[in-house]
Amino acid sequence: MDIPPDKLAWMYTTMYRIRRFEETMLEQTFKGKSMGVTHSSDGQEAGPTGICAHLTDKDWISSTHRGHGHCIAKGLDAKRMMAEIFGKATGQCKGKGGSMHIADFTKGMLGANAIVGAGIPLAVGAALTAKYKGYDSVGVAFFGDGANGQGVLHESMNLASVWKLPVVFACENNHYAEATPVEYAVAVGDIADRAQSYSMPGVTVDGMDAFAVYDAAGEAIARARRGEGPSLIELKTYRYHGHFHADEPHKYRSKEEEDSWHARDAIRNFETRVAEQALMSQDRLTAIRKEIDQEMLDAVEFAENSPMPHLDELYSDVYVSYSNPLQGLR
Amino acid sequence: MTTTEAPAAASHQPLGPGFDVPGRETTYRETFNRTLRDELNRDPDVFIMGEDIAGGAGRTDEEGKPLDAWGGPFAATKGLIQDFGPERIRDTPISEAGFLGAAVGAALTGTRPVVDLMYFDFVAVAFDQLLSNAAKSRYMFGGQTKVPITMFARSGGGTGHAAQHSSNFYSILAHIPGLKVVVPSDAYTVRGLLAAAIRDDDPVMVCNHKKLINTTGFVPDQSYTIDIGKGRLLREGKDVTIVGMSWTSPVCKNAAEQLAKEGIDAEVVDLLSVSPLDEEIFLDSVAKTNRIVIVDEDTPRASMASEVAAVVSEKAFDYLDAPIKRVTGPHTPMPYNRGLEAAFIPDEAAVAGTVKNLLNV
Ligand SMILES: Cc1ncc(C[n+]2csc(CCOP(=O)(O)OP(=O)(O)O)c2C)c(N)n1
Ligand SMILES: [Mg+2]
């Protein structure tokens, strides 16, 4: 598939923004600025980027504990994401959700989800809304290799298939679930093969190659929009850091393995390709990087200077119809 | 005062402070691990399942031993795979419903599985197996069978894990006939209660509050059990009864010590089990103090605090000189922001303030 020039620039910007957001976020976590655990997705940028390149704010995605990349690819504001991680009132969820629960419903981002597998049926439900209301929107469920162990994934795929819902199941196979290697926990070699059991197309894609992801996602999303039902895309990828900020990955994976994935880095891969094919100039790439580097400094400053939520926020947002429910009966 | 619950087995354990036995200061974490080890050694039918209870599953270290990359969530099972092997220390895929259900099936057929459910919230993923199979099999099959499984998970807030990793819904579990639920409050009690749970022929959930895991306390060297369904007194007093469970027990004890400096003599009851529930211990205490405050980190509606209040109003109404008070979290999910989270969790000040209001001082 030919990628239009502005889309190409968007893809590079998005991947680099994810990379820099994760690096910055980790730095800030180690400085004690995060109020909880954080899970970095650097290394996995090509997946969410190549998929969300086909989506608009009218499409929906569901996400995971490792959700920053999905958020950014869906157009969320780095400032408000950083502020959420800092637990600030200006955060995407007023500081009430944190890194594992960033959401923006104006962007069709249905929330990072800290229960493995729990986000998947939400994308199916969003696709149901699309079908029910006659929208041409699609739902994309992002999930990891680890979520393959959860019954809810299989229930969701079957449901989407029998109802021919416009869903894309996007499995980011980064080869580990916490410290558990995928080959120990998942009974098939290629997760995409599971699609067969649910009568939907399944493809395994190089998740370090944004162009390949773009192509595969383009087909799956077009199929969904045509009303032909769901697809499964498996993105073979790798997380560069540990499972969460304090995890030491060398306890369960080798340096050589890490190096082999770094050698296929998605961003460098993209840069080489656009240079070889004269699709984007070096100046353009440099300008984008500069802009994003500044954006991250601004995001940290914004988060840093934002106020803490007011204590009353503890009691708000529990129900639509009333706030201040039982306040602990002290 | 009588109780309708809990088998009244003679208490053979050295309950209460001042154990006259050899032992040492140990963390809750290390004690938990050591107890698992004891029980694995005691009974070859005991084995453990859970996610990353070793970590790096299927891989070996330089010496060819199975990897122990994580040693379990909060290092609960550290070192066990290298001593007991992957058949007994069994890493699982992320399939809580599947492996808890498999534990029930294994228990029905002659083994004694121990299941690590990691965070307490994930109990919900496996809830059907817990509610409909683990807890009900014995009864609905007319007593033909038993389900000797032990489950454990980390409950509570205070670590910035936010809404989906900080639950304390002890009362939801206590509500289930056929299931036992214990809420140890320190290293000493987790040793006795975990050992008792693993040796128990019924399904038992062991709730480990995250904030307790790094605490230290005196633990006897020898193995022992604490009767499931028995509470203990953490402090004797005559002015008011304060009831805690899990993390709120040390909170109550600290609050009582603060209150003592102000001339208020509080008795502190540590429930240790929420099902069976040791009614006698708090009913006897109320009969003496005539006032009761129950402290529960869970949300208030239909909580364990509510349950204790109901039992007191039903069975000790005539002893009460003041309304029963509950100190709990608010009726909200756990917030992420540290300040909001701290405001959610009952602390010493909230407990002491409630007691003082109750006593009009
Ligand atoms: C139901 C449930 N079980 C366990 C966990 C703990 N946990 C958090 S992330 C994770 C591994 C997830 O692996 P994967 O789906 O491959 O995603 P990745 O972390 O690799 O992005 C586990 C076990 C959880 N959050 N929810
Ligand atoms: Mg993974």
XYZ file of C-alpha atoms and ligand atoms in Angstrom:
718
model
C 0.000 0.000 0.000
C 1.274 3.471 -0.817
C 1.297 5.700 2.190
C 0.406 9.346 1.559
C 3.187 11.799 2.561
C 1.282 13.418 5.414
C 0.420 9.979 6.783
C 4.063 8.992 6.594
C 5.039 12.053 8.566
C 2.308 11.293 11.062
C 3.637 7.753 11.460
C 7.161 8.896 12.131
C 5.958 11.557 14.533
C 3.804 9.037 16.351
C 6.497 6.411 16.708
C 9.037 8.903 17.886
C 6.499 10.464 20.253
C 5.779 7.064 21.782
C 9.483 6.314 22.136
C 10.257 9.633 23.756
C 7.184 9.554 25.937
C 8.164 6.159 27.325
C 11.766 7.160 27.898
C 10.707 10.375 29.583
C 8.018 8.643 31.594
C 10.522 6.040 32.843
C 13.020 8.740 33.795
C 10.306 10.518 35.727
C 9.204 7.267 37.353
C 12.726 6.713 38.613
C 12.743 10.263 39.929
C 9.730 9.296 42.002
C 7.290 11.394 39.995
C 4.926 8.569 39.132
C 2.592 7.648 41.950
C 2.455 4.008 40.882
C 3.918 1.329 38.642
C 4.539 2.112 34.986
C 4.887 -0.250 32.025
C 6.918 1.078 29.136
C 6.067 0.115 25.546
C 9.230 1.342 23.860
C 10.271 -1.103 21.175
C 6.650 -1.747 20.256
C 5.928 1.571 18.505
C 5.224 0.241 15.028
C 2.126 -1.755 16.040
C -0.166 0.916 17.446
C 1.171 3.394 14.869
C 0.549 1.251 11.802
C -2.914 0.347 13.046
C -4.120 3.719 14.293
C -2.916 5.313 11.047
C -6.193 3.966 9.624
C -8.415 5.213 12.421
C -10.148 8.488 13.228
C -11.584 9.829 16.467
C -14.806 8.055 15.518
C -13.138 4.656 15.823
C -12.531 3.023 19.158
C -9.641 1.175 20.703
C -9.284 -0.734 23.938
C -5.930 -1.124 25.591
C -3.863 -2.756 28.298
C -1.631 -1.984 31.273
C 1.034 -1.203 28.642
C -1.145 1.439 27.086
C 0.842 4.636 26.577
C 1.655 3.786 22.963
C -1.981 3.068 22.159
C -2.986 6.375 23.721
C -0.457 8.365 21.749
C -1.271 6.616 18.490
C -4.936 7.444 19.093
C -4.045 11.099 19.431
C -4.019 11.685 23.188
C -2.169 14.671 24.524
C 1.235 13.845 26.022
C 0.841 16.621 28.590
C -2.338 15.236 30.041
C -0.983 11.697 29.939
C 2.129 12.719 31.843
C 0.022 14.676 34.317
C -2.103 11.568 34.894
C 0.984 9.527 35.708
C 2.057 12.287 38.099
C -1.386 11.986 39.738
C -2.341 15.562 38.944
C -5.757 17.200 38.599
C -4.983 18.118 34.989
C -4.342 14.480 34.117
C -6.404 12.664 31.559
C -8.483 11.095 34.375
C -8.044 13.862 36.979
C -5.275 11.863 38.648
C -7.742 9.177 39.665
C -6.644 6.506 37.179
C -2.879 6.642 36.753
C -0.630 5.055 34.151
C -2.689 1.870 33.895
C -6.001 3.675 33.300
C -5.390 6.492 30.848
C -8.487 7.101 28.720
C -9.866 9.764 26.421
C -13.383 9.168 25.233
C -13.290 12.196 22.931
C -10.584 10.372 20.990
C -12.244 6.975 20.970
C -9.722 5.655 23.467
C -11.687 3.420 25.831
C -9.050 3.172 28.483
C -5.928 1.355 29.443
C -6.921 -1.671 31.461
C -5.016 -3.277 34.313
C -6.825 -6.621 34.168
C -5.190 -8.777 31.510
C -7.769 -9.492 28.809
C -10.464 -7.267 30.263
C -10.217 -4.598 27.591
C -10.810 -6.995 24.692
C -14.609 -7.326 24.904
C -14.913 -3.546 25.180
C -13.688 -3.164 21.607
C -16.177 -5.846 20.597
C -18.903 -3.853 22.324
C -17.804 -0.679 20.581
C -18.062 -2.521 17.278
C -21.527 -3.614 18.320
C -22.471 0.031 18.809
C -21.148 0.789 15.338
C -23.222 -1.962 13.815
C -26.280 -1.160 15.919
C -26.245 2.511 15.075
C -25.094 2.126 11.511
C -21.794 3.967 11.973
C -18.839 3.020 9.846
C -16.630 3.012 12.942
C -14.497 0.051 13.946
C -13.228 -1.248 17.270
C -9.642 -2.353 17.780
C -8.690 -4.475 20.766
C -5.018 -4.267 21.672
C -3.779 -7.076 23.882
C -0.593 -8.956 24.625
C 0.543 -12.523 24.094
C -0.240 -13.092 27.758
C -3.920 -12.344 27.236
C -4.073 -15.473 25.081
C -4.459 -17.419 28.291
C -7.693 -15.654 29.168
C -11.040 -17.153 28.272
C -12.455 -13.720 27.595
C -10.259 -13.361 24.487
C -11.729 -16.504 22.986
C -15.259 -15.572 23.941
C -14.744 -12.158 22.371
C -13.349 -13.521 19.116
C -16.195 -15.974 18.778
C -18.799 -13.335 19.560
C -17.332 -10.885 17.068
C -17.250 -13.586 14.430
C -20.778 -14.926 14.830
C -22.126 -11.366 14.886
C -19.822 -10.224 12.064
C -18.725 -7.205 14.041
C -16.258 -4.613 12.755
C -13.408 -5.500 15.097
C -9.696 -5.936 14.732
C -7.998 -8.080 17.349
C -4.468 -6.728 17.565
C -2.199 -9.032 19.531
C 1.126 -7.464 20.401
C 3.237 -10.551 20.849
C 6.275 -9.129 22.616
C 7.273 -12.686 23.562
C 6.835 -12.286 27.308
C 4.035 -11.970 29.800
C 5.832 -10.617 32.848
C 8.707 -13.109 33.010
C 6.880 -15.921 31.244
C 8.123 -16.702 27.722
C 5.381 -16.974 25.128
C 6.442 -20.485 24.128
C 5.733 -21.709 27.646
C 2.284 -20.187 27.956
C 0.762 -20.164 24.473
C -0.005 -23.469 22.772
C 0.416 -22.237 19.191
C 3.567 -20.966 17.500
C 1.793 -18.199 15.627
C -1.033 -16.621 17.571
C -2.576 -15.535 14.255
C -3.364 -19.216 13.627
C -6.060 -18.979 16.244
C -8.159 -16.913 13.852
C -9.032 -20.102 11.987
C -10.983 -21.439 14.922
C -13.165 -18.340 14.779
C -13.577 -18.233 11.004
C -11.760 -14.960 10.598
C -8.608 -13.968 8.744
C -5.446 -14.079 10.812
C -2.062 -12.681 9.842
C 1.307 -12.627 11.548
C 3.111 -9.377 10.895
C 6.573 -8.048 11.647
C 5.649 -5.758 14.490
C 8.925 -3.871 14.123
C 7.976 -2.735 10.627
C 5.440 0.078 10.532
C 4.952 -0.370 6.789
C 4.038 -4.023 7.156
C 1.684 -3.260 10.020
C 0.113 -0.455 7.999
C -0.630 -2.828 5.143
C -2.074 -5.610 7.269
C -4.144 -3.233 9.349
C -5.405 -1.455 6.253
C -6.854 -4.685 4.962
C -8.371 -5.754 8.247
C -9.933 -2.374 8.908
C -11.276 -2.049 5.381
C -12.827 -5.475 5.734
C -14.405 -4.447 9.018
C -15.763 -1.249 7.506
C -17.236 -3.225 4.613
C -19.240 -5.191 7.162
C -17.374 -8.448 6.573
C -16.478 -9.032 10.195
C -13.452 -9.295 12.459
C -9.795 -10.112 11.835
C -6.848 -11.051 13.980
C -3.451 -9.443 13.523
C -0.463 -10.759 15.432
C 2.383 -8.285 15.736
C 5.688 -9.945 16.586
C 7.497 -7.383 18.640
C 9.596 -6.780 21.741
C 9.543 -4.532 24.752
C 12.922 -2.940 25.293
C 12.518 -2.522 29.018
C 11.389 -4.784 31.825
C 7.776 -5.704 32.406
C 7.329 -2.733 34.711
C 9.717 0.013 35.708
C 11.542 -1.952 38.405
C 11.740 -5.274 36.578
C 15.176 -6.537 35.545
C 14.622 -8.407 32.297
C 18.054 -10.029 32.299
C 16.816 -12.425 34.898
C 14.783 -14.188 32.239
C 16.052 -13.107 28.806
C 19.467 -12.801 27.254
C 21.396 -9.771 26.166
C 21.864 -11.391 22.737
C 18.136 -11.727 22.319
C 17.651 -8.073 23.234
C 20.372 -7.015 20.811
C 18.776 -8.936 17.989
C 15.551 -6.989 18.457
C 17.294 -3.657 18.860
C 18.974 -4.361 15.533
C 15.501 -4.331 13.996
C 14.396 -1.183 15.776
C 11.123 0.093 14.337
C 12.124 3.731 14.222
C 15.523 3.137 12.664
C 13.910 0.673 10.272
C 11.489 3.414 9.226
C 14.218 6.037 8.845
C 16.275 3.758 6.617
C 13.313 2.920 4.475
C 12.164 6.494 3.917
C 15.735 7.525 3.109
C 16.258 4.669 0.650
C 13.008 5.363 -1.105
C 13.365 9.141 -0.809
C 9.992 9.385 0.914
C 10.991 11.873 3.609
C 13.978 14.171 3.855
C 16.532 14.024 6.651
C 15.636 17.599 7.496
C 12.024 16.681 7.953
C 12.918 13.765 10.227
C 15.220 15.946 12.274
C 12.616 18.673 12.590
C 10.043 16.170 13.823
C 12.430 14.798 16.416
C 13.247 18.274 17.648
C 9.614 19.155 17.984
C 8.846 15.997 19.938
C 11.869 16.371 22.208
C 10.552 19.798 23.151
C 7.030 18.428 23.541
C 8.304 15.977 26.169
C 10.047 18.717 28.124
C 6.794 20.663 28.012
C 4.805 17.627 29.113
C 6.999 17.138 32.178
C 6.844 20.819 33.014
C 3.081 20.830 32.640
C 2.726 17.752 34.851
C 5.159 19.133 37.384
C 3.410 22.498 37.667
C -0.117 21.138 37.744
C -2.096 21.049 40.984
C -3.030 17.954 42.933
C -6.682 16.939 42.769
C -8.906 18.410 45.456
C -9.730 15.951 48.220
C -13.409 16.059 47.246
C -12.468 14.266 44.051
C -12.251 11.122 46.148
C -16.044 11.042 46.232
C -16.995 12.351 42.787
C -17.629 10.304 39.632
C -18.845 7.146 41.340
C -22.326 7.479 39.889
C -23.858 9.686 37.240
C -26.841 10.562 39.376
C -25.128 11.600 42.562
C -21.774 12.308 44.067
C -20.619 12.129 47.637
C -21.827 8.630 48.401
C -21.056 7.069 51.773
C -17.848 8.758 52.757
C -16.500 6.069 54.992
C -18.799 6.713 57.929
C -16.159 8.202 60.162
C -22.074 -15.235 75.391
C -22.456 -17.932 72.777
C -21.536 -18.125 69.195
C -23.333 -19.979 66.457
C -20.201 -20.396 64.411
C -16.763 -21.901 64.358
C -15.863 -25.289 65.713
C -14.676 -24.714 69.261
C -11.492 -26.740 68.972
C -9.277 -26.240 71.991
C -6.792 -23.533 71.212
C -3.416 -25.245 71.122
C -1.427 -22.413 69.660
C 0.605 -19.898 71.605
C -1.773 -17.040 70.839
C -1.114 -13.494 71.910
C 2.020 -11.551 72.611
C 5.026 -12.802 74.547
C 5.690 -16.213 73.057
C 7.913 -18.246 75.285
C 9.472 -20.128 72.390
C 12.620 -19.792 70.321
C 12.127 -17.618 67.271
C 13.242 -14.452 65.549
C 12.135 -11.225 63.910
C 11.159 -11.986 60.344
C 9.327 -10.191 57.571
C 5.826 -11.201 56.629
C 7.183 -11.963 53.161
C 9.892 -14.314 54.381
C 7.559 -15.970 56.846
C 5.005 -16.632 54.160
C 7.664 -18.196 51.964
C 8.991 -20.334 54.801
C 5.521 -21.591 55.620
C 4.933 -22.675 52.020
C 8.252 -24.476 52.199
C 7.291 -26.240 55.442
C 4.003 -27.398 53.998
C 5.576 -28.584 50.735
C 7.979 -30.619 52.850
C 5.244 -31.943 55.099
C 2.884 -33.198 52.440
C 3.802 -34.426 48.947
C 0.230 -33.779 47.789
C 0.738 -30.044 48.219
C 1.749 -28.129 45.096
C 1.523 -24.486 44.045
C 0.177 -22.858 40.889
C 0.200 -19.246 39.759
C 1.582 -16.691 37.329
C 5.338 -16.169 37.531
C 5.539 -17.921 40.880
C 8.985 -18.817 39.550
C 9.308 -16.726 36.385
C 11.124 -17.539 33.158
C 9.133 -20.756 32.959
C 10.654 -23.516 30.885
C 14.131 -21.968 31.017
C 17.130 -22.964 33.088
C 20.061 -21.177 34.678
C 23.763 -21.919 34.078
C 23.612 -24.875 36.435
C 20.656 -26.326 34.586
C 18.229 -25.523 37.391
C 14.805 -24.117 36.533
C 14.843 -20.317 36.394
C 13.455 -18.462 39.369
C 13.461 -15.074 37.663
C 10.688 -13.495 39.694
C 10.163 -15.798 42.645
C 6.498 -14.942 42.498
C 4.603 -11.714 42.993
C 6.098 -9.941 46.012
C 8.694 -12.760 46.095
C 6.232 -15.003 47.919
C 7.510 -18.185 46.320
C 11.160 -17.256 45.859
C 13.527 -20.206 45.717
C 10.814 -22.830 45.816
C 11.083 -24.009 42.216
C 14.775 -24.743 42.611
C 14.118 -26.929 45.631
C 10.811 -28.500 44.686
C 10.898 -28.457 40.875
C 8.453 -27.325 38.220
C 5.965 -30.123 38.869
C 5.219 -28.738 42.312
C 5.940 -25.067 41.659
C 3.920 -24.656 38.545
C 3.945 -21.410 36.572
C 0.698 -20.894 34.700
C -0.486 -18.944 31.687
C -2.667 -15.934 32.596
C -5.775 -18.048 33.060
C -7.142 -17.441 36.540
C -10.488 -19.114 35.877
C -8.741 -22.044 34.218
C -6.122 -22.781 36.820
C -8.323 -22.129 39.818
C -10.894 -24.457 38.276
C -8.131 -26.976 37.632
C -7.095 -26.659 41.275
C -10.645 -27.520 42.308
C -10.624 -30.543 40.010
C -7.250 -31.620 41.321
C -8.455 -31.201 44.894
C -11.585 -33.256 44.226
C -9.349 -36.079 43.088
C -6.817 -36.280 45.876
C -4.281 -33.448 45.827
C -3.985 -30.263 47.880
C -3.329 -27.392 45.470
C -2.236 -23.962 46.614
C -3.109 -21.188 44.165
C -1.514 -17.767 43.939
C -4.050 -15.342 42.443
C -1.593 -12.431 42.615
C -3.714 -9.323 43.214
C -6.938 -9.721 45.178
C -8.871 -8.096 42.305
C -8.046 -11.090 40.104
C -10.206 -13.237 42.360
C -12.973 -11.718 40.251
C -11.548 -13.283 37.079
C -11.728 -16.713 38.730
C -14.868 -16.019 40.721
C -17.153 -18.499 39.036
C -14.854 -21.394 39.879
C -14.546 -20.131 43.417
C -18.235 -19.539 44.012
C -19.862 -22.326 42.055
C -17.319 -25.130 42.185
C -14.850 -24.683 45.034
C -17.318 -23.554 47.660
C -20.403 -25.537 46.704
C -19.172 -28.973 45.631
C -19.210 -30.541 49.040
C -22.739 -29.418 49.848
C -24.451 -29.944 46.534
C -22.930 -33.392 46.185
C -24.291 -34.329 49.568
C -21.003 -34.421 51.423
C -19.397 -36.970 49.117
C -16.351 -34.883 48.485
C -14.074 -32.161 49.785
C -12.100 -29.339 48.171
C -8.842 -28.833 50.076
C -7.466 -25.883 48.137
C -5.709 -22.821 49.497
C -5.794 -19.555 47.574
C -3.823 -16.453 48.345
C -3.783 -12.940 46.945
C -2.619 -9.415 47.857
C -5.318 -7.017 48.920
C -5.553 -3.381 49.774
C -4.360 0.044 48.811
C -1.444 2.209 49.739
C 0.855 1.389 46.830
C -0.530 3.501 43.986
C -1.893 0.489 42.145
C -5.247 2.259 41.617
C -8.769 0.964 41.086
C -8.132 -2.452 39.550
C -5.312 -3.638 41.827
C -6.298 -2.463 45.314
C -9.497 -4.238 46.334
C -10.415 -5.429 49.810
C -13.779 -7.083 49.232
C -13.401 -9.522 52.124
C -17.138 -9.491 52.772
C -17.940 -10.733 49.271
C -15.871 -13.823 50.003
C -17.096 -14.173 53.563
C -20.591 -14.236 52.133
C -19.955 -17.564 50.392
C -20.986 -20.694 52.313
C -18.362 -23.406 51.997
C -15.427 -21.004 51.717
C -13.179 -19.946 54.588
C -11.432 -16.571 54.546
C -8.506 -15.566 56.737
C -7.018 -12.097 57.161
C -3.646 -12.364 58.911
C -2.303 -9.129 60.331
C 1.411 -9.804 60.863
C 4.218 -12.277 60.265
C 3.258 -14.375 63.274
C -0.345 -14.835 62.271
C 0.316 -15.462 58.589
C 2.540 -18.383 59.512
C -0.096 -20.048 61.622
C -3.022 -19.245 59.379
C -1.352 -20.216 56.108
C -0.245 -23.550 57.570
C -3.744 -24.124 58.912
C -5.253 -23.198 55.537
C -3.090 -25.665 53.629
C -3.880 -28.456 56.107
C -7.581 -27.588 56.131
C -9.919 -29.814 54.123
C -12.089 -26.896 52.999
C -11.241 -24.181 50.487
C -9.514 -21.287 52.226
C -8.627 -17.831 50.921
C -5.631 -16.191 52.581
C -5.739 -12.396 52.167
C -2.324 -10.741 52.347
C -2.533 -6.989 52.601
C 0.176 -5.366 50.459
C 1.181 -3.028 53.269
C 1.817 -5.945 55.623
C 4.212 -7.767 53.331
C 7.312 -5.801 54.320
C 6.485 -5.580 58.010
C 8.495 -7.609 60.494
C 7.507 -9.387 63.655
C 8.499 -12.163 65.989
C 7.928 -15.622 64.565
C 8.578 -18.869 66.437
C 11.046 -21.250 64.792
C 8.847 -24.281 64.958
C 5.889 -24.764 62.661
C 2.456 -24.133 64.182
C -1.110 -23.489 63.142
C -3.652 -20.930 64.270
C -7.259 -22.098 64.354
C -9.203 -20.705 61.429
C -12.179 -18.885 62.905
C -10.426 -17.615 66.018
C -9.610 -13.976 66.603
C -7.162 -12.600 69.139
C -6.879 -9.655 71.481
C -4.094 -7.275 70.546
C -4.687 -5.155 73.619
C -6.905 -5.391 76.641
C -8.905 -2.372 77.706
C -12.155 -1.360 79.331
C -13.433 1.826 77.655
C -14.123 0.806 74.077
C -13.672 -2.162 71.745
C -11.877 -1.530 68.459
C -12.069 -4.307 65.879
C -9.549 -4.631 63.053
C -8.729 -7.130 60.348
C -5.666 -7.521 58.143
C -3.926 -4.126 57.738
C -6.434 -2.310 59.936
C -5.447 -4.439 62.948
C -2.053 -2.754 63.416
C -3.784 0.565 62.664
C -6.220 -0.120 65.513
C -3.412 -1.135 67.829
C -1.468 2.050 67.120
C -4.605 4.139 67.558
C -5.241 2.441 70.898
C -1.734 3.270 72.030
C -2.252 6.917 71.106
C -5.574 6.904 72.927
C -3.935 5.400 76.009
C -1.763 8.507 76.249
C -4.960 10.507 76.432
C -6.368 8.298 79.163
C -8.625 6.158 77.001
C -8.257 2.440 77.543
C -9.245 0.640 74.345
C -9.465 -3.094 73.791
C -8.311 -4.189 70.338
C -9.703 -7.269 68.641
C -7.899 -8.686 65.620
C -10.378 -10.842 63.692
C -7.780 -12.987 61.855
C -10.615 -14.854 60.120
C -13.680 -13.304 58.553
C -15.243 -16.676 57.804
C -15.777 -18.419 60.114
C -16.142 -15.317 62.242
C -15.121 -15.357 65.896
C -18.219 -13.667 67.255
C -17.447 -14.591 70.799
C -14.301 -12.533 71.000
C -15.920 -9.218 70.091
C -19.215 -9.957 71.855
C -17.323 -10.695 75.076
C -15.326 -7.535 74.609
C -18.408 -5.365 74.059
C -20.020 -6.868 77.134
C -17.079 -5.404 79.016
C -16.540 -2.057 77.242
C -20.100 -1.291 76.067
C -18.815 0.490 72.980
C -17.517 -0.738 69.666
C -15.767 0.718 66.623
C -15.094 -1.563 63.660
C -12.296 -0.638 61.272
C -12.314 -2.070 57.756
C -10.446 -0.771 54.701
C -13.185 -2.121 52.445
C -16.011 0.049 51.131
C -18.733 0.373 53.781
C -21.864 -0.999 52.173
C -22.382 -4.678 53.111
C -18.807 -4.856 54.418
C -17.272 -6.973 57.190
C -17.659 -3.883 59.365
C -21.385 -4.050 58.660
C -21.441 -7.747 59.475
C -19.736 -7.298 62.830
C -22.111 -4.399 63.588
C -25.102 -6.597 62.758
C -23.892 -9.378 65.048
C -23.304 -6.928 67.884
C -26.697 -5.281 67.531
C -28.378 -8.659 67.391
C -26.544 -10.340 70.247
C -25.159 -7.636 72.496
C -27.648 -4.798 72.107
C -28.315 -4.599 75.822
C -24.646 -4.045 76.557
C -24.291 -1.042 74.264
C -24.001 2.452 75.748
C -23.430 4.134 72.391
C -24.141 3.524 68.701
C -21.927 1.036 66.895
C -19.433 2.884 64.688
C -17.750 1.781 61.489
C -14.566 3.306 60.132
C -14.153 2.211 56.525
C -13.100 3.378 53.109
C -15.665 5.433 51.209
C -18.124 3.904 48.758
C -15.758 4.487 45.829
C -13.139 2.542 43.881
C -9.546 3.108 45.009
C -8.169 6.351 43.552
C -4.678 6.568 42.058
C -3.470 9.900 43.409
C -1.493 9.366 46.598
C -3.341 11.995 48.604
C -6.736 10.663 47.603
C -5.592 7.121 48.261
C -4.402 8.068 51.733
C -7.773 9.703 52.383
C -9.472 6.462 51.377
C -7.605 4.181 53.756
C -8.653 4.312 57.415
C -5.726 5.544 59.486
C -4.906 5.972 63.165
C -6.311 9.496 63.247
C -9.654 8.392 61.844
C -9.871 5.562 64.369
C -8.830 7.673 67.342
C -11.143 10.509 66.277
C -14.101 8.151 66.004
C -13.371 6.678 69.423
C -13.138 10.134 70.994
C -16.413 11.201 69.415
C -18.005 8.074 70.734
C -16.746 8.781 74.238
C -17.576 12.496 73.958
C -14.032 13.592 74.709
C -6.242 -10.911 35.217
C -4.852 -10.507 35.470
N -3.952 -11.448 35.827
C -2.681 -11.102 36.064
C -2.273 -9.805 35.964
C -0.850 -9.397 36.270
N -0.187 -9.052 35.019
C -0.092 -7.776 34.620
S 0.605 -7.650 33.125
C 0.821 -9.306 33.014
C 1.472 -9.878 31.810
C 0.740 -9.529 30.573
O 1.414 -10.029 29.493
P 0.990 -9.644 28.027
O -0.475 -9.826 27.862
O 1.855 -10.398 27.118
O 1.267 -8.079 27.940
P 2.675 -7.340 28.056
O 2.914 -7.059 29.490
O 3.707 -8.210 27.480
O 2.478 -6.078 27.287
C 0.343 -9.949 34.142
C 0.389 -11.385 34.379
C -3.250 -8.846 35.632
N -2.959 -7.559 35.574
N -4.520 -9.219 35.379
Mg 3.622 -9.851 26.257
